[in-house]
Tab-separated table of C-alpha atoms in Angstrom:
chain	number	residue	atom	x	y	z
A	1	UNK	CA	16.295	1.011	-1.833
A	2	UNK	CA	13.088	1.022	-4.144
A	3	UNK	CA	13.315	-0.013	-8.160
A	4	UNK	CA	10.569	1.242	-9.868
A	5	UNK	CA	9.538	-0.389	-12.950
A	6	UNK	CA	7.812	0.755	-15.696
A	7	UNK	CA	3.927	1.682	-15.542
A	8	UNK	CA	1.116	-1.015	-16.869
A	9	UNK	CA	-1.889	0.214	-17.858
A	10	UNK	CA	-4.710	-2.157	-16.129
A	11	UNK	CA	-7.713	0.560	-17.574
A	12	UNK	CA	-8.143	3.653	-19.004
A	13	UNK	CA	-11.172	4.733	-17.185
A	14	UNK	CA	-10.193	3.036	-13.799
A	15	UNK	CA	-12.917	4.126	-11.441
A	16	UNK	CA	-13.464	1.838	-7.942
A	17	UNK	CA	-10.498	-0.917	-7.528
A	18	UNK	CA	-8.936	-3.761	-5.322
A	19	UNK	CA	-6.201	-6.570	-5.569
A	20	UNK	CA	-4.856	-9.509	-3.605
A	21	UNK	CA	-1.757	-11.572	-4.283
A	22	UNK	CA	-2.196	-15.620	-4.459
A	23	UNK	CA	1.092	-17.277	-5.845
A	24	UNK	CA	3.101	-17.758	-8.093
A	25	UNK	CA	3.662	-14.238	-8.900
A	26	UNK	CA	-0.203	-13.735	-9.666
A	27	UNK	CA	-2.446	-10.986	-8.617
A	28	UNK	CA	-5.992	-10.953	-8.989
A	29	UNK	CA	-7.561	-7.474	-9.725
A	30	UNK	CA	-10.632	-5.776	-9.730
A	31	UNK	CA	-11.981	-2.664	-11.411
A	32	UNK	CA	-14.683	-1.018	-12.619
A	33	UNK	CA	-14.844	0.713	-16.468
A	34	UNK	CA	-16.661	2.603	-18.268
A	35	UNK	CA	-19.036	5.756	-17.550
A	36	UNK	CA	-22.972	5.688	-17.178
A	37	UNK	CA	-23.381	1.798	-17.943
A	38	UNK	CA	-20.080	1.091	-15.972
A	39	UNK	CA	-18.817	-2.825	-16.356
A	40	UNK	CA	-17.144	-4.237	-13.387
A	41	UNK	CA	-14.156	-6.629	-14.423
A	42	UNK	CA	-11.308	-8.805	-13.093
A	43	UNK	CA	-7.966	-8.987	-14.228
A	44	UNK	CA	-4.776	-11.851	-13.887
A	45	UNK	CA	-1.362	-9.576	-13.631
A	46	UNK	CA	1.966	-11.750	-12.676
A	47	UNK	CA	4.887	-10.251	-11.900
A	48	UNK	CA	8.227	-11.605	-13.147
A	49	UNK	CA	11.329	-11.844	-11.587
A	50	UNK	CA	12.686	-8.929	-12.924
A	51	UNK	CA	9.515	-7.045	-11.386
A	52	UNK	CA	7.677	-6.409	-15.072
A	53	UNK	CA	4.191	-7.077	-14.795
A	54	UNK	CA	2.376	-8.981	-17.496
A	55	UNK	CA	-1.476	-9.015	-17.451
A	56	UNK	CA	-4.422	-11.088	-18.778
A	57	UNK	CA	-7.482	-10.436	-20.505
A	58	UNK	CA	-10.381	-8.843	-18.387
A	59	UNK	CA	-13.360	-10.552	-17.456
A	60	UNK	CA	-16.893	-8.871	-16.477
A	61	UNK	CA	-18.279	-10.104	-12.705
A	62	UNK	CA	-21.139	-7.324	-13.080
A	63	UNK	CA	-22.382	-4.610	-15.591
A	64	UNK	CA	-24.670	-1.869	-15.327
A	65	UNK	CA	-24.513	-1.059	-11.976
A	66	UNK	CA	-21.950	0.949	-9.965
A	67	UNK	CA	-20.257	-0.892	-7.112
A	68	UNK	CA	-19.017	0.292	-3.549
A	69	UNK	CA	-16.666	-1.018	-1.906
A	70	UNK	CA	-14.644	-3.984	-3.723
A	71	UNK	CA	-12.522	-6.162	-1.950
A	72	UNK	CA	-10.112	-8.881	-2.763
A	73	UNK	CA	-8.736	-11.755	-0.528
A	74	UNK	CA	-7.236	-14.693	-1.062
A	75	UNK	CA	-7.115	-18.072	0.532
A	76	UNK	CA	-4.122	-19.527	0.296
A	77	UNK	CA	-5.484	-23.596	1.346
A	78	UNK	CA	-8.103	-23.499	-1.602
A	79	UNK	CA	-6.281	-21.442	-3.934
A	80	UNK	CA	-8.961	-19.316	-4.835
A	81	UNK	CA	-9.799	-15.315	-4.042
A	82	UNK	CA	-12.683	-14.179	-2.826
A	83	UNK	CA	-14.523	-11.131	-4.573
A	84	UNK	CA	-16.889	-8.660	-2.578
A	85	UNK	CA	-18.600	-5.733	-3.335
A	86	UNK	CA	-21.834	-3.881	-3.045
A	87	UNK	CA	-24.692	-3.126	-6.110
A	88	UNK	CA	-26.029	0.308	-6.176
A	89	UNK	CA	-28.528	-1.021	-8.472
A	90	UNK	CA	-30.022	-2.807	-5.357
A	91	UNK	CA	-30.035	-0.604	-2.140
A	92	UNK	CA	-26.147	-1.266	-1.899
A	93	UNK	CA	-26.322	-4.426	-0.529
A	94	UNK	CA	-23.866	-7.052	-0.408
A	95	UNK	CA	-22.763	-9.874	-3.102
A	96	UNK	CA	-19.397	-12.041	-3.026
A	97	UNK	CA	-18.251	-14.363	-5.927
A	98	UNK	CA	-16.020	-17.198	-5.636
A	99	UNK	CA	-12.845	-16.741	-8.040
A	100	UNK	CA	-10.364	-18.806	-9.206
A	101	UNK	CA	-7.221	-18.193	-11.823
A	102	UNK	CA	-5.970	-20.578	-14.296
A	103	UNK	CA	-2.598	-19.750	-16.290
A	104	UNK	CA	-3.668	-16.205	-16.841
A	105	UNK	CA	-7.415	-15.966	-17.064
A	106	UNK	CA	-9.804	-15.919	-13.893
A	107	UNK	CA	-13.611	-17.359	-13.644
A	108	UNK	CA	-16.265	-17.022	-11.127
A	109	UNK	CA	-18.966	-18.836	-9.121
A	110	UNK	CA	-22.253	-18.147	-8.823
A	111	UNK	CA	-23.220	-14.595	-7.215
A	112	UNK	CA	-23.943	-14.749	-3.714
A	113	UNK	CA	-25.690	-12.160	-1.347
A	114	UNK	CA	-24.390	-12.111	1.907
A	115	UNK	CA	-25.956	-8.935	3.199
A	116	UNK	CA	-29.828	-8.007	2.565
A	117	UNK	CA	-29.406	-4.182	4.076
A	118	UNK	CA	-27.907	-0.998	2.535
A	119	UNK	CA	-24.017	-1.949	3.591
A	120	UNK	CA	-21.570	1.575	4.482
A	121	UNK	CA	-18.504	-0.803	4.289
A	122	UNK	CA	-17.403	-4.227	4.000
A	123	UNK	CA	-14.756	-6.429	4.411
A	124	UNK	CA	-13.113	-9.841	4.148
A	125	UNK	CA	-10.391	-12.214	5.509
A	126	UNK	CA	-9.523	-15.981	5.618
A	127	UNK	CA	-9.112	-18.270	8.202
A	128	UNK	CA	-6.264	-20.616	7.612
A	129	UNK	CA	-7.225	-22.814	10.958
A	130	UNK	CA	-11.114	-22.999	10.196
A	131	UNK	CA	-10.978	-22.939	6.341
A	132	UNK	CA	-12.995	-20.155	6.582
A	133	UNK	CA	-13.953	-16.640	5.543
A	134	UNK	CA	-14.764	-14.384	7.787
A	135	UNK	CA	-17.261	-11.241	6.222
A	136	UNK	CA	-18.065	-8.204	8.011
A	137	UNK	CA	-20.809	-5.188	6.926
A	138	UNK	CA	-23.162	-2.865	8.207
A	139	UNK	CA	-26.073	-4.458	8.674
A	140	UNK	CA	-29.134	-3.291	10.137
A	141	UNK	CA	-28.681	0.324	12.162
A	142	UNK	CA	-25.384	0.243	10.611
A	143	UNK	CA	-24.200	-2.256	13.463
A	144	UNK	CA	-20.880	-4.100	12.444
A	145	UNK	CA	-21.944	-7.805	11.962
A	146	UNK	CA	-20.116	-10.597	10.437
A	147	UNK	CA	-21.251	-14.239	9.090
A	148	UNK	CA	-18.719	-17.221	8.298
A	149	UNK	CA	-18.189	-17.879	4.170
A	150	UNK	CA	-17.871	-21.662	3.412
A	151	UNK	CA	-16.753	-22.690	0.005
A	152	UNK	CA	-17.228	-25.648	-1.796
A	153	UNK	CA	-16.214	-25.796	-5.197
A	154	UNK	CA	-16.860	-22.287	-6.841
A	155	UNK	CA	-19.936	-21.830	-4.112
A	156	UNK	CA	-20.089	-19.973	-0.887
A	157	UNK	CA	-22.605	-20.450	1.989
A	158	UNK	CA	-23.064	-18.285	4.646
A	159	UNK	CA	-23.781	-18.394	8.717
A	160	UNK	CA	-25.760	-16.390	10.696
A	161	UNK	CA	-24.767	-13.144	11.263
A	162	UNK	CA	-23.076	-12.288	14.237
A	163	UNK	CA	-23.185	-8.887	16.074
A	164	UNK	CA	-19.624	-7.917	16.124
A	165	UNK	CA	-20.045	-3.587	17.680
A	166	UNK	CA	-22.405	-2.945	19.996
A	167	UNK	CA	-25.248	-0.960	19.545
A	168	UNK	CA	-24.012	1.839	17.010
A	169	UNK	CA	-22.939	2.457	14.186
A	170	UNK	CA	-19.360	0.740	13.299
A	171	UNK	CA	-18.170	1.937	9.803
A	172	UNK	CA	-15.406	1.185	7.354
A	173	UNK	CA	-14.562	-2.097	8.644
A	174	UNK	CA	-11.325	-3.296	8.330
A	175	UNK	CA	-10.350	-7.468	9.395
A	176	UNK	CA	-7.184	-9.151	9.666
A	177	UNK	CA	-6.758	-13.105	10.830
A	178	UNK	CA	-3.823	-14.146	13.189
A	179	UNK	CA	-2.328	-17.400	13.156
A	180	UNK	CA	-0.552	-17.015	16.547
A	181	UNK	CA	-4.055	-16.628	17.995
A	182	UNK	CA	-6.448	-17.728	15.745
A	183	UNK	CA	-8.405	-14.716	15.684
A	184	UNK	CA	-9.712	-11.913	13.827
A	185	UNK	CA	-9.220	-8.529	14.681
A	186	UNK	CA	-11.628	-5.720	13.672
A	187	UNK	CA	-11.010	-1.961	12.993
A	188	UNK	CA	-13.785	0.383	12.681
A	189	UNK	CA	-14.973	3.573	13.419
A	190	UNK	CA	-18.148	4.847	14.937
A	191	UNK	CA	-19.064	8.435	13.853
A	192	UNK	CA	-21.417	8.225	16.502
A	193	UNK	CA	-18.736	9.150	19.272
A	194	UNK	CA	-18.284	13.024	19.134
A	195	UNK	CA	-14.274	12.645	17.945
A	196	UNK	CA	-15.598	9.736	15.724
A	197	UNK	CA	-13.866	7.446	17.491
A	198	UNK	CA	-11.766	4.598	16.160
A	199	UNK	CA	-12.226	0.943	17.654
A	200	UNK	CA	-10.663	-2.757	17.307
A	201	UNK	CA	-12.116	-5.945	18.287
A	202	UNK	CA	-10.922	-9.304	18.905
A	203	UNK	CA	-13.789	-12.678	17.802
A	204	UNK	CA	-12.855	-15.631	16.631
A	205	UNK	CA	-15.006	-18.391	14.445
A	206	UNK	CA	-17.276	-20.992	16.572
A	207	UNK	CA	-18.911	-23.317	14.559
A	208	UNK	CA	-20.743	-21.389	11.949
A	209	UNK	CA	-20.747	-18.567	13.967
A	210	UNK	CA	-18.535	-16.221	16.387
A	211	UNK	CA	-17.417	-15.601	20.022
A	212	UNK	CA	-17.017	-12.143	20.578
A	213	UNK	CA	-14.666	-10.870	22.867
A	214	UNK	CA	-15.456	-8.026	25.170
């Protein structure tokens, strides 16, 4: 059986969103607000016990610009989330912030670009076993790369990228992490293929980079 609670109002003009879940019955959220000059914020909401959500007051990551593509993830061993998105407002490209919640209000790192091309899709997960992100986008050609994210502090630096598809295009990217292998696994889709074919791949993080599987 599913209780439904009553409906929270996060925005009124809601446009692009995402959410993770970190602990302690807090979710991070993002949205965007506005129209024409949109603002881009983030939002603490905790869930009680008796499944009524209570929700702190919004804080702006970006403003006048629209943004593709958020994503939220959390890592667990820091206890801090991990923000992504792209900026229309330059060629799309990617940018990742560092966040971190205290009692019910949320601040960020320093902006980070982690992609210098036009990006069609991104995505994020963590690795518990490397203490490590693992980012994917379209990079050049829209071929599916991914580079490591290392934190320290409320910074992230980067590795190389990595060529995760071969050579097409691999949109839409989706990326889990397993703990019973210690891998990542990839879902994408290249419209390439004349049924637009949907693929997974298996890579795991070496070093400050990846190995690939075949």
């Amino acid at each position: 059986n599913i209780t439904v609670n009553t409906e929270l109002t996060i925005s009124n003009t809601g446009q692009t969103f995402a959410m993770a879940y970190g602990t302690s019955g807090k979710f991070l959220i993002m949205y965007s607000s506005g129209s024409g000059s949109v603002s881009h914020y983030c939002k603490v909401c905790t869930v009680a016990s008796d499944g009524t959500i209570s929700q702190g007051t919004a804080v702006e990551f970006a403003s006048s610009t629209d943004i593709e593509y958020p994503r939220c993830v959390y890592a667990p061993e820091l206890d801090k989330f991990l923000i992504l998105y792209t900026k229309s407002s330059d060629s799309n490209n990617g940018y990742c912030r560092v966040a971190t919640i205290s009692g019910t209000s949320v601040s960020f790192g320093t902006e980070a670009e982690f992609c210098g091309d036009d990006c069609d899709g991104i995505a994020a997960a963590w690795d518990s076993k490397n203490q490590k992100f693992a980012i994917l986008y379209n990079g050049a050609n829209d071929y599916l790369y991914a580079k490591t994210g290392t934190v320290s502090g409320t910074s992230i630096s980067f590795g190389s990228g990595t060529q995760i598809s071969g050579n097409y295009a691999a949109l839409r990217p989706e990326v889990v992490f397993s703990k019973l292998s210690n891998s990542f696994c990839t879902l994408f889709r290249n419209p390439n293929n004349s049924s637009g074919r949907l693929s997974a791949k298996n890579f795991k993080i070496n070093g400050t980079g990846f190995t690939v599987e075949s």
